[in-house]
Amino acid sequence: MLPNCFLTECNNFLELYLIVCESVTAKMHPVNESAAELTSLLTSAVFQDVHVMIFIGFGFLMTFLKRYGFSSVGINLLLAAFGLQWGLLMQGVWHLVDGKIKINIFKIINADFSTATVLISFGAVLGKTSPVQLLIMTILEITIFSINEHLVATVLEANDVGASMIIHAYGAYFGLAVARVLYRPGLRNGHENEGSVYHSDLFAMIGTVFLWMFWPSFNSAIADPGLTQLTAVINTYLSLAACVLSAYAISSLVEHKGKLDMVHIQNATLAGGVAVGTCADMNIGPFGAMLIGLVAGIISTLGFKFLSPILASSVGIQDTCGVHNLHGMPGILGGLAGIVAVSLGKKEGGDPVMQAAALASSLGFALVGGAVTGFIMKLPFWGQPPDQNCYDDSLYWEVPEEEDENEESLAHADHSKNKAEV
Amino acid sequence: MLPNCFLTECNNFLELYLIVCESVTAKMHPVNESAAELTSLLTSAVFQDVHVMIFIGFGFLMTFLKRYGFSSVGINLLLAAFGLQWGLLMQGVWHLVDGKIKINIFKIINADFSTATVLISFGAVLGKTSPVQLLIMTILEITIFSINEHLVATVLEANDVGASMIIHAYGAYFGLAVARVLYRPGLRNGHENEGSVYHSDLFAMIGTVFLWMFWPSFNSAIADPGLTQLTAVINTYLSLAACVLSAYAISSLVEHKGKLDMVHIQNATLAGGVAVGTCADMNIGPFGAMLIGLVAGIISTLGFKFLSPILASSVGIQDTCGVHNLHGMPGILGGLAGIVAVSLGKKEGGDPVMQAAALASSLGFALVGGAVTGFIMKLPFWGQPPDQNCYDDSLYWEVPEEEDENEESLAHADHSKNKAEV
Amino acid sequence: MLPNCFLTECNNFLELYLIVCESVTAKMHPVNESAAELTSLLTSAVFQDVHVMIFIGFGFLMTFLKRYGFSSVGINLLLAAFGLQWGLLMQGVWHLVDGKIKINIFKIINADFSTATVLISFGAVLGKTSPVQLLIMTILEITIFSINEHLVATVLEANDVGASMIIHAYGAYFGLAVARVLYRPGLRNGHENEGSVYHSDLFAMIGTVFLWMFWPSFNSAIADPGLTQLTAVINTYLSLAACVLSAYAISSLVEHKGKLDMVHIQNATLAGGVAVGTCADMNIGPFGAMLIGLVAGIISTLGFKFLSPILASSVGIQDTCGVHNLHGMPGILGGLAGIVAVSLGKKEGGDPVMQAAALASSLGFALVGGAVTGFIMKLPFWGQPPDQNCYDDSLYWEVPEEEDENEESLAHADHSKNKAEV
C-alpha cells in the first residue's frame, strides 16, 4: 500500500512536472554572452567538481548504513536531479530578463548548490522517510532557500561565498527541524539496521574523500575571478588540511584506548570546508584559515561523541548522519567567523551587521521552514515507513536474494570449519 | 587449454603489436600549434572527464555481476587501453598530413570515443567471451567505426556532436549482432552467476554516477567552442536530469509493489545523455532537451522490463547488460530527434536527409560488421568459455582464497536450501 | 598502552603543530600575480586531478588488504593532509621572498607532490607501523625530499618533470630502507591477514584506475605551458596505454594456466606513468613513450612475481604493496631513460651528467634518509604494533561489530531472530 502510494504519487508527480516544465522552461534559453567568456567559464573544472560533490560526495557519504546503500546513492540521485531543475526555476524567477530565465554555467552551478541544502537535510532524516516525503521536502526546501538566498545576497548584500550560512547552516537546521517533527519514539533505543558493516564504511569514504578534495572548487566557484578566487581555493585547502589533523586527534582522544572512529573520520574531516566557507575569499591569511579548520574539526568530532546522543535522547532529534555536527555547528562557526573577519576589515565593503543578519535569517528560515515542512511531511498519506522497516532498502528496492543468503552461508561455512577443526 | 591459448595469443599479439606500433607511430608527432591554443585545449577539463567515463564509468557500470567484477573493470581497462591506441591509428590514416599522423588533444579525445563503441558492445557479451575474442572484436569494431565515422562526418557531413548514432547506436547494434551469432542455448534458462549481490550493485553505481555526471563533457567535447559548446553542456545536463525522473517513475510503476529496480536506476537514468547526443549543440531549447530525456528514460526502463526478456527468448539475443535499452533504442531516438530538429531548422546548414543517411549508415555498419565479427569470434580456437564457466572471474583471474570459501559456502547454503526444500 | 601512546602523542603533536603553524604561516600570503594568470592556472584541472591521485588514488590502491581498508584510506588521508602542510613549509623556506613564503597554485601542487613520496613509502610498511611512526616518517621524509628536490632542480638543474627520480625512486627506496630496518622475522612465513578478499580487490581498482587516468595531469602539471605541456600529456597517455598491454601479457604468461593476477593489474599497469615521468616533456616521440611504457610494464610484473619474494626471504625487505615494482624499478628506468634521451639531444639544454647526478642523489638521499628514519621509527615508544596485530584495522579503529566475525554475527542475529520467532 505504501509503495502503491509512491507509485501513484510518482505518476501524478510526473504529469504535474511535465506541465510545470513546459510552462516555465518555454521561457528559458542560453544567454548570448561572448564566446570567449563562455569558453573560459566552460573550461573551468569548477562546475564538474561541484557536480561530483553533489552526486558522488553526498550520495556515497550516506552509504555507511549496512542495508541502506541503494537508497543513499539512489534517492540522492533522484532528489538532486529533481532539485537542480526546481532550483533552476526558483532562482530564475528572481532574475528574469525580459520575462525570460537566462541559463549559463553560473546558473547551473547555483542549481547544484540549491540541491545541496536538500541533500544535507536528507542526511538528518535518512532511513526514516519515503521518497514521496523527500520529494515534497525538496520542493519546499529549495523554494524557501531561494527566498533566503535572494534576501542574503541581494537585499542584505552579505558575504557568503562558500555558503556556510545559506547552504550548510540552513540545510542542517532545516533538516533537524523536520527530524524533530518526525520524531519516532519507537527508535529511542536504536534499530538493528542503524549501523555500518566494514565495506559500507569504505563506500562512505569514497564520498568523504571526493567531498574533501573538491571543496576548494565549491568554496571558490562563485568568487570573483583572479586573486580573490585563488584566495578562496587556498584558504579552503588549508582549512581542510588542518581540520583533518584536529578531527583525528580528538577522535583518538575521546574513543576508548585512543582508537579512531570511522564516523568522525567520515564527517568531521570535512567540517573545515563548511566553516571556512563564509570567509574563504577574505584576507584571513593561512593561519586564520587553519585556525578555523582546527576549531571546526574539534567541535564537529566532540559533537558526534557527546552532543548527538543528547539531542536524540533529550531533545527528540534523531539525526541519522549527524548533519548537526558536520553542517550545523560548523556552518554557524563559519557565519560567526565571517562577522569577526568583516569587523576586522578582512573584506572591503563588508558590514558585520549584515553578516549577522544573514546568519539570523538563514537560521530563522531553516527552523520555521523546516518545522512547517515537517508537519506537511507528517501527513499520513505519503507512505512514511513503519519503525521496523527503517534503514532498510528492501522497502523501496528489489534487493538481491543472494545477499541474505551470502552472509548466513558465510557463517555456516565458518561454523562447519570450526567444527572440522575441533 | 583455453588460458594457455590466451597466453600464446597474448604473446604473439604482443610481438605483432610492437611491429605495428613501430611501423606506424614512427610517423606520429605532436602538431606544432600555437602554444596558447594548446594550453586552452589542455586546460579544458573535457579530456580528463571523458577519460573518467571510459575507464571508471564503463568499467564499474559492469561490476554489477556478483562474480565478474575483476573482469568488468580489468578487461574494460585492457580493451580501452588497447582500443585507444588502435583508434588513434585508424582515425589517423584518414587525416594524414605529409604522410604523418598528427596528435593533439582532439585526436586523443576521439581515440577515447572510438573505444566507447567497443565497451558498449562488451556489455552485450559480458561474461560469455574470452579476452582474446574481445581483443579481436576491438580491432574489427574500431576499424569499422573509423570508416563509418569518416563517412558520416566527412562525406555526409551529418551532425552527431554527442555521437548518439556513430557511437551509441553503432556500438549497441554491433554488440547485439555479435551476441546473436554467439547465442548460447545452454544459457536459455539463465545462469546461477548471472545476478548481483548487494555490494556489487553499489560498485556499479560508482560507474553509473560518474557516467551521469560527466556526460555534459562527453556531448560537448568536440562542439564548436563558445555558445555552441555551452548549449551542448546545458542541453545534456537538462536531458539527464529529466531522464532520471522518468526512469524512477516508470521503474516504480512496472515493478511489483512499486519498488525500484537497481538495473533500471543503474542504466535507464543515463539514456537521456545518449538520446540528446545528436541534438546536444542544436537550439532545441531546454524543454526540447528535457522532453528527449524524459522519453529516453521511459523507453529505456520499459525495454529492460519487457523487451529484453523477449529478445533473449524469441530472438536469441542474450544482452547481458541490456545495452539495447541504454545505448541502442536511445541512440536511435537521438538520431530521429536529430532528423526532426534539423528539419525544424534548429541547426543551420543541417540537412535531414543526411541525418537519416547517417543513422542508416551507422546501423548498417553495426549489424553487418557485428555479424561478421561474431562469426570470426565464434571460431573454435579463441578459447571461448564453456557455458558453466560464464560470468565467472575465476576462469581468467587468480581469485582470492577467501572468496573461494565464500563461494563454496554459498553453494553449501544453496545445497542445504535445496535439501530443505526437498 | 600503544593507543594511549598514540593518544598522548597526538595531543602533544597538536600543540606542537599549532605553535609551528602560527610562527611560520604568519609569514605566508598569496602572491599578488596578475589575475589573468592566476585564473588560467586556477581553471586548469591539473591541481584537482593531482589531488584526486593523492587522496583517492593512493588511498584506495592500498585497500586491497582484507582487514586494513580503514587504515589504508584513513591514514592515507591523515598523512597527506599533514604532509602537504609540512611540504608547503619545507619547500617555502627555499624560496622565501622578503622573508615570506609565497603561496600559489604551483606551490600547492608541489605540496601535493611532496606528500606523494610519503604515501609511496607508506606502501612499503603498510600494516606494520603505527600512525605515530608514520607521522614521524612524514616529517623526516618530506624534509629530506625538499633538500634533494632543491639540489636536483636548482643546483644540478636536471630535468625531472614527472618526477620519476625525485618522487617515485626516492619514495620507493626511502620506504624500502625503512622496511629493512623494521624487518619482522615473525612475519617471515606471512600473516593470515596479509591477503585480499574479492571486494577489497575491487576497492583497490578504484585507486588504480584514478591513478591511471590522471597520470597525464601529474606528469604535465609543472611542465612549460603550451606544446611542451601537451607533449607531456601525450607521452604519458601513450606510455600508460602501452604499459597496460605488457602488464596483462606478462601477467598471463607467468601465472599458472595463463590467468591474470589482480596484484599485477592493480600495480604494474601504472608503471608506465612512473617510468615516462622524467622524459615526459622531451621529444621522445610516441614510439619512445610506448617503448618506455612496455618495458616498465614488463619489469614491474616480473618484479612482483619473482623479485619481491626474494627481497622478503633473502634481503629482509617485506614490501607490503610491492612499491619496489611499481615505483622503485620503474623510477630508476625513468631516470635512465632521461639520461639516454638527453644524450640523444631530445631536450635542449639538458646535460646527461646532471641527469645521472640527479638519479644518484635521489637514491642516495632515499637510502640514507630512509635508514636513519627507520632507526628513529624503531625506537620502542612509538607504539609499533606486535606481529599478530599487523594488517589489522581493529588495533587503531573502532571496527563494526558485524565485521569482526565477518558476517557471522549477522547470521547469528538472524538465527536468534528465527529462534525467537519459533
Coordinates of C-alpha atoms in Angstrom, one line a residue, chain B residues 164 239-240 242-248 250 264 267-277 288-304 324-334 337:
Chain B
S164 CA 24.1 9.1 -30.5
S239 CA 18.1 15.9 -20.6
L240 CA 19.9 13.8 -18.0
A242 CA 14.7 14.8 -16.7
C243 CA 15.7 11.3 -17.7
V244 CA 16.3 10.4 -14.0
L245 CA 12.8 11.4 -13.1
S246 CA 11.1 9.3 -15.8
A247 CA 13.4 6.3 -15.1
Y248 CA 12.5 6.3 -11.4
I250 CA 8.5 4.1 -14.7
H264 CA 16.8 0.4 -14.2
N267 CA 21.2 2.2 -16.7
A268 CA 18.0 4.0 -17.7
T269 CA 19.0 7.1 -15.8
L270 CA 21.8 7.5 -18.4
A271 CA 19.6 7.1 -21.5
G272 CA 19.0 10.9 -21.6
G273 CA 22.6 11.5 -22.2
V274 CA 22.6 9.1 -25.1
A275 CA 19.4 10.3 -26.7
V276 CA 20.3 14.0 -26.6
G277 CA 23.7 13.4 -28.2
G288 CA 13.3 20.1 -26.1
A289 CA 16.2 18.6 -24.2
M290 CA 14.1 17.7 -21.2
L291 CA 11.5 16.0 -23.4
I292 CA 14.1 13.9 -25.1
G293 CA 15.5 12.9 -21.7
L294 CA 12.0 12.0 -20.4
V295 CA 11.2 9.8 -23.4
A296 CA 14.6 8.2 -23.3
G297 CA 14.1 7.3 -19.6
I298 CA 10.7 5.8 -20.4
I299 CA 11.6 3.6 -23.3
S300 CA 14.9 2.5 -21.7
T301 CA 13.1 1.4 -18.5
L302 CA 10.3 -0.3 -20.4
G303 CA 12.9 -2.0 -22.6
F304 CA 14.7 -3.5 -19.6
H324 CA 19.9 -2.3 -26.3
N325 CA 18.0 -0.4 -23.7
L326 CA 20.7 2.0 -22.7
H327 CA 22.5 2.6 -26.0
G328 CA 20.5 1.0 -28.8
M329 CA 17.0 2.4 -28.6
P330 CA 18.1 5.8 -27.0
G331 CA 20.7 6.0 -29.8
I332 CA 18.1 5.6 -32.5
L333 CA 15.9 8.1 -30.6
G334 CA 18.8 10.5 -30.7
A337 CA 15.4 13.6 -32.8

